[in-house]
Short mmCIF file of C-alpha atoms in Angstrom, two decimals:
data_model
loop_
_atom_site.label_atom_id
_atom_site.label_comp_id
_atom_site.label_asym_id
_atom_site.label_seq_id
_atom_site.Cartn_x
_atom_site.Cartn_y
_atom_site.Cartn_z
CA GLU A 1 0.05 0.03 0.01
CA THR A 2 1.44 3.37 -1.04
CA SER A 3 1.29 6.06 1.77
CA LYS A 4 1.57 9.81 1.09
CA LEU A 5 4.37 12.01 2.41
CA THR A 6 3.28 13.85 5.41
CA ILE A 7 4.44 17.25 6.40
CA LYS A 8 6.61 15.84 9.12
CA GLU A 9 8.39 13.58 6.69
CA PHE A 10 8.80 16.38 4.47
CA PHE A 11 10.96 18.20 7.15
CA VAL A 12 12.78 14.85 7.73
CA VAL A 13 13.98 15.56 3.87
CA ILE A 14 14.57 18.87 4.56
CA LYS A 15 16.91 18.25 7.59
CA SER A 16 18.62 15.21 5.84
CA PRO A 17 22.40 15.59 5.16
CA ALA A 18 21.73 13.92 1.83
CA THR A 19 19.37 16.73 0.63
CA TRP A 20 22.08 19.40 1.41
CA ILE A 21 24.83 17.39 -0.33
CA LEU A 22 22.70 17.01 -3.29
CA ALA A 23 21.80 20.73 -3.41
CA THR A 24 25.38 21.76 -3.00
CA GLY A 25 26.47 19.51 -5.71
CA ILE A 26 23.93 21.01 -8.10
CA PHE A 27 24.65 24.60 -6.99
CA CYS A 28 28.33 24.35 -7.44
CA VAL A 29 28.17 22.73 -10.93
CA TYR A 30 25.38 25.00 -12.11
CA SER A 31 27.19 28.20 -10.72
CA PHE A 32 30.23 27.00 -12.51
CA GLN A 33 28.22 26.70 -15.78
CA VAL A 34 26.74 30.15 -15.40
CA THR A 35 30.33 31.55 -14.99
CA THR A 36 31.33 29.90 -18.18
CA THR A 37 28.56 31.67 -20.18
CA TYR A 38 30.59 35.03 -19.44
CA PHE A 39 33.68 33.67 -21.26
CA THR A 40 32.41 34.97 -24.56
CA PRO A 41 32.43 38.71 -23.58
CA TYR A 42 35.50 37.93 -21.60
CA PHE A 43 37.42 36.75 -24.58
CA SER A 44 36.30 39.89 -26.66
CA ALA A 45 36.77 42.50 -23.98
CA VAL A 46 39.76 41.37 -22.14
CA LEU A 47 41.72 38.86 -24.30
CA GLY A 48 40.96 40.65 -27.45
CA LEU A 49 39.56 37.82 -29.59
CA ALA A 50 37.17 38.59 -32.58
CA VAL A 51 33.44 38.39 -31.88
CA THR A 52 33.00 35.63 -34.45
CA SER A 53 35.82 33.73 -32.82
CA ALA A 54 34.31 33.99 -29.58
CA GLY A 55 30.93 33.09 -30.82
CA PHE A 56 32.37 29.74 -32.48
CA ILE A 57 34.03 28.92 -29.18
CA THR A 58 30.65 29.33 -27.35
CA LEU A 59 28.96 27.03 -29.91
CA LEU A 60 31.67 24.22 -29.35
CA ARG A 61 31.45 24.79 -25.53
CA ASP A 62 27.58 24.68 -25.40
CA GLN A 63 26.70 21.88 -28.02
CA VAL A 64 29.66 19.69 -28.41
CA MET A 65 31.04 19.48 -24.80
CA ARG A 66 27.47 18.90 -23.65
CA LEU A 67 27.33 15.70 -25.85
CA LEU A 68 30.75 14.55 -24.62
CA GLY A 69 31.03 15.43 -21.09
CA ALA A 70 27.64 14.27 -19.49
CA PRO A 71 28.00 10.62 -20.79
CA PHE A 72 31.55 10.45 -19.96
CA GLY A 73 30.91 11.69 -16.40
CA GLY A 74 28.08 9.01 -16.08
CA MET A 75 30.41 6.30 -17.45
CA ILE A 76 33.17 7.32 -14.95
CA ALA A 77 30.79 7.44 -12.07
CA ASP A 78 29.42 3.94 -12.91
CA ARG A 79 33.05 2.69 -13.18
CA ILE A 80 34.12 4.03 -9.81
CA GLN A 81 30.70 3.69 -8.21
CA SER A 82 30.73 7.35 -6.74
CA PRO A 83 29.16 10.31 -8.34
CA ILE A 84 30.40 12.18 -5.44
CA LYS A 85 34.15 11.47 -6.50
CA VAL A 86 33.41 12.52 -10.00
CA LEU A 87 31.96 15.87 -8.56
CA LEU A 88 35.05 16.17 -6.39
CA LEU A 89 37.31 15.83 -9.47
CA VAL A 90 35.22 18.47 -11.37
CA TYR A 91 35.68 20.92 -8.39
CA VAL A 92 39.34 20.40 -8.13
CA VAL A 93 39.86 20.81 -12.05
CA GLY A 94 37.38 23.54 -12.28
CA LEU A 95 39.10 25.57 -9.45
CA THR A 96 42.55 24.95 -11.10
CA SER A 97 41.35 25.87 -14.55
CA ILE A 98 39.65 29.10 -13.35
CA LEU A 99 42.75 30.16 -11.57
CA CYS A 100 44.90 29.53 -14.68
CA PHE A 101 42.30 31.11 -16.94
CA ARG A 102 42.41 34.25 -14.89
CA MET A 103 46.22 34.60 -15.34
CA ILE A 104 46.44 33.88 -19.18
CA PRO A 105 47.76 37.02 -20.83
CA ALA A 106 45.94 38.79 -23.61
CA GLU A 107 48.29 37.77 -26.30
CA THR A 108 47.54 34.14 -25.66
CA PRO A 109 47.09 32.22 -29.06
CA THR A 110 43.44 31.65 -29.90
CA VAL A 111 43.90 27.79 -30.24
CA LEU A 112 45.02 27.67 -26.54
CA VAL A 113 42.06 29.78 -25.36
CA VAL A 114 39.79 27.35 -27.29
CA LEU A 115 41.37 24.29 -25.79
CA MET A 116 41.20 25.54 -22.16
CA THR A 117 37.61 26.57 -22.86
CA LEU A 118 36.48 23.32 -24.12
CA PHE A 119 38.46 21.53 -21.27
CA ILE A 120 36.53 23.48 -18.58
CA ALA A 121 33.38 22.95 -20.33
CA PHE A 122 33.83 19.22 -20.54
CA PHE A 123 34.27 19.01 -16.75
CA VAL A 124 31.17 21.27 -16.29
CA TYR A 125 29.05 18.78 -18.30
CA MET A 126 30.65 15.85 -16.57
CA GLY A 127 29.32 17.20 -13.26
CA ARG A 128 25.88 17.99 -14.65
CA GLY A 129 25.70 14.40 -15.86
CA VAL A 130 26.15 12.82 -12.35
CA TYR A 131 24.75 15.31 -9.79
CA TYR A 132 21.26 13.76 -9.38
CA ALA A 133 22.91 10.36 -8.92
CA VAL A 134 24.20 11.57 -5.63
CA ALA A 135 20.89 10.66 -3.87
CA THR A 136 21.32 7.12 -4.98
CA GLU A 137 24.86 6.88 -3.60
CA LEU A 138 23.72 8.32 -0.38
CA LYS A 139 21.16 5.49 -0.06
CA VAL A 140 18.09 7.77 -0.14
CA SER A 141 15.02 5.55 0.34
CA ARG A 142 12.58 5.39 -2.65
CA LYS A 143 9.89 6.77 -0.44
CA TYR A 144 11.98 10.06 -0.23
CA ALA A 145 13.75 10.13 -3.36
CA ALA A 146 11.85 12.33 -5.41
CA THR A 147 11.22 14.93 -2.71
CA THR A 148 14.82 15.01 -1.95
CA VAL A 149 15.75 15.59 -5.52
CA GLY A 150 13.18 18.14 -5.85
CA VAL A 151 14.19 20.20 -2.63
CA GLY A 152 17.95 19.84 -3.78
CA ALA A 153 17.20 21.04 -7.19
CA ALA A 154 15.10 23.92 -5.99
CA MET A 155 18.12 25.05 -3.77
CA GLY A 156 20.76 24.00 -6.21
CA PHE A 157 19.47 26.02 -9.06
CA LEU A 158 19.46 29.21 -7.17
CA PRO A 159 22.35 30.74 -9.31
CA ASP A 160 19.56 31.27 -11.82
CA ILE A 161 17.96 33.93 -9.46
CA PHE A 162 20.89 35.89 -8.32
CA GLN A 163 24.25 35.13 -10.25
CA PHE A 164 23.57 36.77 -13.52
CA LEU A 165 22.17 39.85 -11.62
CA LEU A 166 25.40 39.87 -9.56
CA PHE A 167 27.77 39.55 -12.41
CA GLY A 168 25.88 41.99 -14.40
CA HIS A 169 26.22 44.51 -11.41
CA TRP A 170 29.96 43.95 -11.15
CA LEU A 171 30.58 44.40 -14.77
CA ASP A 172 28.27 47.49 -14.99
CA THR A 173 30.14 49.06 -11.93
CA TYR A 174 33.74 47.93 -12.45
CA GLY A 175 34.03 47.34 -16.14
CA ASN A 176 36.47 44.61 -17.02
CA ALA A 177 37.58 44.54 -13.45
CA GLY A 178 34.35 42.90 -12.74
CA TYR A 179 35.53 39.72 -14.39
CA ASP A 180 38.06 39.42 -11.44
CA ARG A 181 35.28 39.39 -9.10
CA MET A 182 33.42 36.78 -11.11
CA PHE A 183 36.58 34.40 -11.01
CA ILE A 184 37.13 34.97 -7.30
CA PHE A 185 33.47 34.17 -6.64
CA GLN A 186 33.54 30.94 -8.69
CA ALA A 187 36.78 29.95 -7.20
CA ALA A 188 35.17 30.31 -3.82
CA VAL A 189 32.03 28.21 -4.83
CA LEU A 190 34.25 25.44 -6.14
CA ALA A 191 36.45 25.43 -2.87
CA VAL A 192 33.29 24.98 -0.88
CA GLY A 193 32.34 22.10 -3.25
CA ILE A 194 35.69 20.46 -2.56
CA VAL A 195 34.96 20.63 1.26
CA ILE A 196 31.55 19.34 1.00
CA ALA A 197 32.24 16.58 -1.45
CA THR A 198 35.09 15.48 1.12
CA LEU A 199 32.87 15.42 3.90
CA SER A 200 30.17 13.77 1.88
CA LEU A 201 32.44 10.82 1.29
CA LYS A 202 33.01 10.53 4.84
CA PHE A 203 29.18 10.60 5.56
CA LYS A 204 28.82 7.77 3.09
CA SER A 205 31.40 5.74 4.81
CA LYS A 206 29.37 5.96 7.83
CA ILE A 207 26.25 4.85 6.13
CA THR A 208 28.15 1.83 4.66
CA HIS A 209 29.89 0.96 7.99
CA LYS A 210 26.37 1.00 9.68
CA GLY A 211 24.92 -1.23 6.76
CA GLU A 212 21.74 0.79 6.94
CA THR A 213 20.41 4.22 5.83
CA PRO A 214 20.32 6.70 8.78
CA LYS A 215 16.87 7.87 10.10
CA THR A 216 17.44 11.29 8.75
CA LEU A 217 17.28 9.77 5.27
#
C-alpha cells in the first residue's frame, strides 16, 4: 500500500544531510556553468578575440561538450561507483582551471584559449551528468527520493535567481575588473564544493559501515 508523504516527513527530508549534499553539488556545478557563459564577452573585452571567434568557441562549448562531457561523467561514475568522487574531480579541475584561466595574458594564442575553454566545459558537463545520482549513492530511500531531488534542485539552481544579476552589477560597476570578481566568486564556490564533497564521502562511509540508511534519510 502506497502512503503519502506527510508534512513531518517533508521536514525529515529538509533536515537530511543527503538533501543538502545533493543541493550543494547542483549549486556548485550550475554556478560553474553560469560563469562559463561569461567567457564569450571576456574573450572579446579582455583577451581581444574577434567576436566571431568568441561565438564559435561558445558554440563548441555549449553543444559539443554537452554531448561528450555528460555521458563520460556518467560512465566514470559507474566505473568507480561514486558520483561524489566525480564531482570532487570536477571541483578540483574547475578551481585549478579558473585560476589558470584568469592569469593567461591577452596575447595568448586563440587555439590555446579554445582548448582551455573546451576543457573547462567538458568537466562542467561531467558534473551535470552525475549530480542527481548523488541521492542514490547516499542511499536515499525510494519513499523520499523524489522529494529529496526536488528540494535539492530548488536550492541547487538558485544561481539562476541571483548570479546573473550579481555578475551584471559587477560588470556595470567595475567594467572589465568585474571579471576578476566573477572568477574569485567562482573559485570560492568550487572550494566550498571540494570541502562538502570530501565530507560527503565521510558521511557515505558511515552509512556503509552501519549497513543501513540513517533515520534522517
